[in-house]
Amino acid sequence: MATKNKIKITFDPIIFLFFTLLTVCVFLLQKFVPNLGINNIFTSPTSIKGDFPFSLKDPLSWCRIFLYVFGTKKIYMWIFLAVMKFLLPEIEANFGTGLTALMIFLSVLFSGVLFACFGSTSFAGCEPVIFLLLVLDIMTSIKKKTLNLPSVFAMIFIFVFFFAAMGNIKESIIPFFICFAGGLCGSLVSFITVKKTSSKKKTTKESKKKDSEAQTVVYFDNEADSPRFKNKNNSSSEDETVVGTLTF
C-alpha cells in the first residue's frame, strides 16, 4: 500500500510568525477599515508639543509605547519584514527564543520612551527591531572572525532608505537615532549573557579537569614499585625500635 507524503508544518522562528501576523492584521485594518481609527493606537507617543502627547494618566499612552512597532504608515514595511526573516532565524538559534524576545522587548520599550520624551511627530514601524537584529548579526559574525557583508549592506541600505523615505532630514534625524538607540539598548543584553556563559564554561572546564585528574589511576606492573607499597615499608621500618640485645 502506497504511503502518502505528509507535509510537516513548522513554526520556526516563532517570533517572526507572531510579529508578521500581527503586523499584517494591523496593516489590513488600516487599509480597508480606516474608520476604526486604529492608527491612533499603533503609533508612538510624542512629547507635549507633538501629535499624541504622552500622559501618565492615559492608558492609551502606555499602550502606544509598545504597540507602535506593529503599526505602519509606509509601504516598505514588506522590505523590513523580509530583512527580519533573513536575520531572525540565525539570531534566535544563537541566543534562544526567550533571550531574543527579551532583547526585542527592551529595544521597543527604550525607543518608545525616547519617542515620548523627544519625538515631535508620531512614528510607526519595526525599525528598532531591524536595527537590533543587524547589530546582533554583525556582532556575532565579528566574534567568529568573519564579516557578514549582507548585514553590512542591509544596514547601509536602511540608513539611506530611512532618510529618503522621510524626505525632510530635520524631521527624520530624531526618529532615526531613536530607533538606532533602541536597537543598541536591546543588544546590550547579549554582552551580559555572553560574559556569564563564558565564565560558566570556564568553571565547568576547570572542574572537569580537576575531576579527571582526581580520578586518574596509575597501574604498576610490580606492586613493589607503587608508592603505596614503598610508603608502607618505609613506615614499618621507621617504627621499629631496638629494646636490647641478647647474647648466648
mmCIF file of C-alpha atoms in Angstrom, residues 46-184:
data_model
loop_
_atom_site.group_PDB
_atom_site.id
_atom_site.type_symbol
_atom_site.label_atom_id
_atom_site.label_comp_id
_atom_site.label_asym_id
_atom_site.label_seq_id
_atom_site.Cartn_x
_atom_site.Cartn_y
_atom_site.Cartn_z
ATOM 1 C CA THR A 46 5.178 62.055 21.363
ATOM 2 C CA SER A 47 6.299 64.882 23.571
ATOM 3 C CA ILE A 48 3.925 67.555 24.818
ATOM 4 C CA LYS A 49 4.189 69.540 21.590
ATOM 5 C CA GLY A 50 3.632 66.503 19.350
ATOM 6 C CA ASP A 51 0.631 64.817 17.758
ATOM 7 C CA PHE A 52 -0.021 62.284 20.548
ATOM 8 C CA PRO A 53 1.432 63.758 23.752
ATOM 9 C CA PHE A 54 2.309 61.212 26.384
ATOM 10 C CA SER A 55 0.314 61.350 29.618
ATOM 11 C CA LEU A 56 0.987 59.302 32.727
ATOM 12 C CA LYS A 57 -2.734 59.080 33.450
ATOM 13 C CA ASP A 58 -3.722 57.940 29.968
ATOM 14 C CA PRO A 59 -3.661 54.119 29.499
ATOM 15 C CA LEU A 60 -3.590 54.577 25.731
ATOM 16 C CA SER A 61 -0.285 56.435 26.002
ATOM 17 C CA TRP A 62 1.263 53.448 27.780
ATOM 18 C CA CYS A 63 -0.063 51.110 25.086
ATOM 19 C CA ARG A 64 1.467 53.262 22.362
ATOM 20 C CA ILE A 65 4.952 52.790 23.884
ATOM 21 C CA PHE A 66 4.804 49.095 22.939
ATOM 22 C CA LEU A 67 2.279 48.830 20.086
ATOM 23 C CA TYR A 68 3.788 51.340 17.649
ATOM 24 C CA VAL A 69 6.166 48.637 16.393
ATOM 25 C CA PHE A 70 3.255 46.694 14.847
ATOM 26 C CA GLY A 71 1.782 49.664 13.017
ATOM 27 C CA THR A 72 2.956 51.141 9.760
ATOM 28 C CA LYS A 73 2.211 54.069 7.552
ATOM 29 C CA LYS A 74 4.686 53.047 4.876
ATOM 30 C CA ILE A 75 4.554 50.554 2.021
ATOM 31 C CA TYR A 76 8.161 49.473 2.618
ATOM 32 C CA MET A 77 7.005 47.534 5.669
ATOM 33 C CA TRP A 78 7.362 44.439 3.484
ATOM 34 C CA ILE A 79 11.055 45.172 2.967
ATOM 35 C CA PHE A 80 11.635 45.302 6.711
ATOM 36 C CA LEU A 81 9.738 42.044 7.210
ATOM 37 C CA ALA A 82 11.925 40.417 4.547
ATOM 38 C CA VAL A 83 15.062 41.657 6.330
ATOM 39 C CA MET A 84 13.686 40.302 9.607
ATOM 40 C CA LYS A 85 13.019 36.893 8.036
ATOM 41 C CA PHE A 86 16.591 36.879 6.761
ATOM 42 C CA LEU A 87 18.203 37.714 10.123
ATOM 43 C CA LEU A 88 15.904 36.405 12.839
ATOM 44 C CA PRO A 89 16.386 32.612 12.423
ATOM 45 C CA GLU A 90 20.142 32.752 12.988
ATOM 46 C CA ILE A 91 19.824 35.240 15.868
ATOM 47 C CA GLU A 92 17.184 33.096 17.551
ATOM 48 C CA ALA A 93 19.338 29.992 17.064
ATOM 49 C CA ASN A 94 22.368 31.689 18.669
ATOM 50 C CA PHE A 95 20.660 33.409 21.603
ATOM 51 C CA GLY A 96 17.493 31.367 22.102
ATOM 52 C CA THR A 97 13.850 32.340 21.717
ATOM 53 C CA GLY A 98 13.422 33.764 25.216
ATOM 54 C CA LEU A 99 16.506 35.967 25.143
ATOM 55 C CA THR A 100 15.745 37.187 21.619
ATOM 56 C CA ALA A 101 12.212 38.129 22.661
ATOM 57 C CA LEU A 102 13.607 39.959 25.704
ATOM 58 C CA MET A 103 16.046 41.965 23.575
ATOM 59 C CA ILE A 104 13.265 42.896 21.136
ATOM 60 C CA PHE A 105 11.049 43.969 24.023
ATOM 61 C CA LEU A 106 13.786 46.166 25.509
ATOM 62 C CA SER A 107 14.600 47.795 22.179
ATOM 63 C CA VAL A 108 10.927 48.586 21.552
ATOM 64 C CA LEU A 109 10.452 49.882 25.101
ATOM 65 C CA PHE A 110 13.541 52.094 25.048
ATOM 66 C CA SER A 111 12.639 53.608 21.679
ATOM 67 C CA GLY A 112 9.055 54.161 22.809
ATOM 68 C CA VAL A 113 10.207 56.045 25.895
ATOM 69 C CA LEU A 114 12.544 58.183 23.781
ATOM 70 C CA PHE A 115 9.700 58.975 21.380
ATOM 71 C CA ALA A 116 7.555 60.044 24.338
ATOM 72 C CA CYS A 117 10.334 62.342 25.565
ATOM 73 C CA PHE A 118 11.792 63.806 22.368
ATOM 74 C CA GLY A 119 9.520 62.893 19.459
ATOM 75 C CA SER A 120 7.675 65.752 17.822
ATOM 76 C CA THR A 121 5.780 63.595 15.315
ATOM 77 C CA SER A 122 4.230 60.160 15.740
ATOM 78 C CA PHE A 123 6.115 57.144 14.471
ATOM 79 C CA ALA A 124 5.063 53.632 13.471
ATOM 80 C CA GLY A 125 7.253 50.779 12.289
ATOM 81 C CA CYS A 126 9.595 47.984 13.286
ATOM 82 C CA GLU A 127 12.846 49.868 12.654
ATOM 83 C CA PRO A 128 14.147 49.416 16.240
ATOM 84 C CA VAL A 129 13.822 45.638 15.863
ATOM 85 C CA ILE A 130 15.592 45.704 12.493
ATOM 86 C CA PHE A 131 18.482 47.716 13.922
ATOM 87 C CA LEU A 132 18.686 45.288 16.843
ATOM 88 C CA LEU A 133 18.918 42.259 14.553
ATOM 89 C CA LEU A 134 21.511 43.917 12.339
ATOM 90 C CA VAL A 135 23.693 44.869 15.303
ATOM 91 C CA LEU A 136 23.452 41.360 16.760
ATOM 92 C CA ASP A 137 24.238 39.728 13.433
ATOM 93 C CA ILE A 138 27.303 41.908 12.873
ATOM 94 C CA MET A 139 28.472 41.286 16.445
ATOM 95 C CA THR A 140 28.179 37.511 16.163
ATOM 96 C CA SER A 141 29.975 37.493 12.806
ATOM 97 C CA ILE A 142 32.842 39.585 14.198
ATOM 98 C CA LYS A 143 33.205 37.204 17.166
ATOM 99 C CA LYS A 144 33.630 34.364 14.684
ATOM 100 C CA LYS A 145 36.343 36.459 12.976
ATOM 101 C CA THR A 146 34.190 36.886 9.884
ATOM 102 C CA LEU A 147 32.286 39.812 8.429
ATOM 103 C CA ASN A 148 28.786 39.211 7.113
ATOM 104 C CA LEU A 149 28.570 41.537 4.113
ATOM 105 C CA PRO A 150 24.783 41.134 3.587
ATOM 106 C CA SER A 151 24.185 42.516 7.092
ATOM 107 C CA VAL A 152 26.530 45.438 6.470
ATOM 108 C CA PHE A 153 24.854 46.239 3.156
ATOM 109 C CA ALA A 154 21.419 45.912 4.789
ATOM 110 C CA MET A 155 22.482 48.399 7.470
ATOM 111 C CA ILE A 156 23.684 50.887 4.832
ATOM 112 C CA PHE A 157 20.517 50.335 2.799
ATOM 113 C CA ILE A 158 18.286 51.090 5.781
ATOM 114 C CA PHE A 159 20.318 54.195 6.602
ATOM 115 C CA VAL A 160 19.835 55.533 3.081
ATOM 116 C CA PHE A 161 16.240 54.387 2.728
ATOM 117 C CA PHE A 162 15.233 55.828 6.094
ATOM 118 C CA PHE A 163 16.255 59.349 5.152
ATOM 119 C CA ALA A 164 14.984 59.039 1.575
ATOM 120 C CA ALA A 165 11.527 57.931 2.714
ATOM 121 C CA MET A 166 11.190 60.652 5.324
ATOM 122 C CA GLY A 167 12.050 63.373 2.843
ATOM 123 C CA ASN A 168 12.959 66.068 5.345
ATOM 124 C CA ILE A 169 16.264 65.380 7.078
ATOM 125 C CA LYS A 170 15.407 67.525 10.093
ATOM 126 C CA GLU A 171 12.223 65.568 10.735
ATOM 127 C CA SER A 172 13.827 62.170 10.157
ATOM 128 C CA ILE A 173 17.061 62.615 12.106
ATOM 129 C CA ILE A 174 15.423 62.288 15.542
ATOM 130 C CA PRO A 175 13.340 59.151 14.748
ATOM 131 C CA PHE A 176 16.357 57.591 13.073
ATOM 132 C CA PHE A 177 18.635 57.973 16.086
ATOM 133 C CA ILE A 178 15.837 56.942 18.457
ATOM 134 C CA CYS A 179 15.324 53.679 16.539
ATOM 135 C CA PHE A 180 19.057 53.060 16.351
ATOM 136 C CA ALA A 181 19.448 53.762 20.088
ATOM 137 C CA GLY A 182 16.657 51.283 20.825
ATOM 138 C CA GLY A 183 18.448 48.601 18.815
ATOM 139 C CA LEU A 184 21.712 49.252 20.656
#
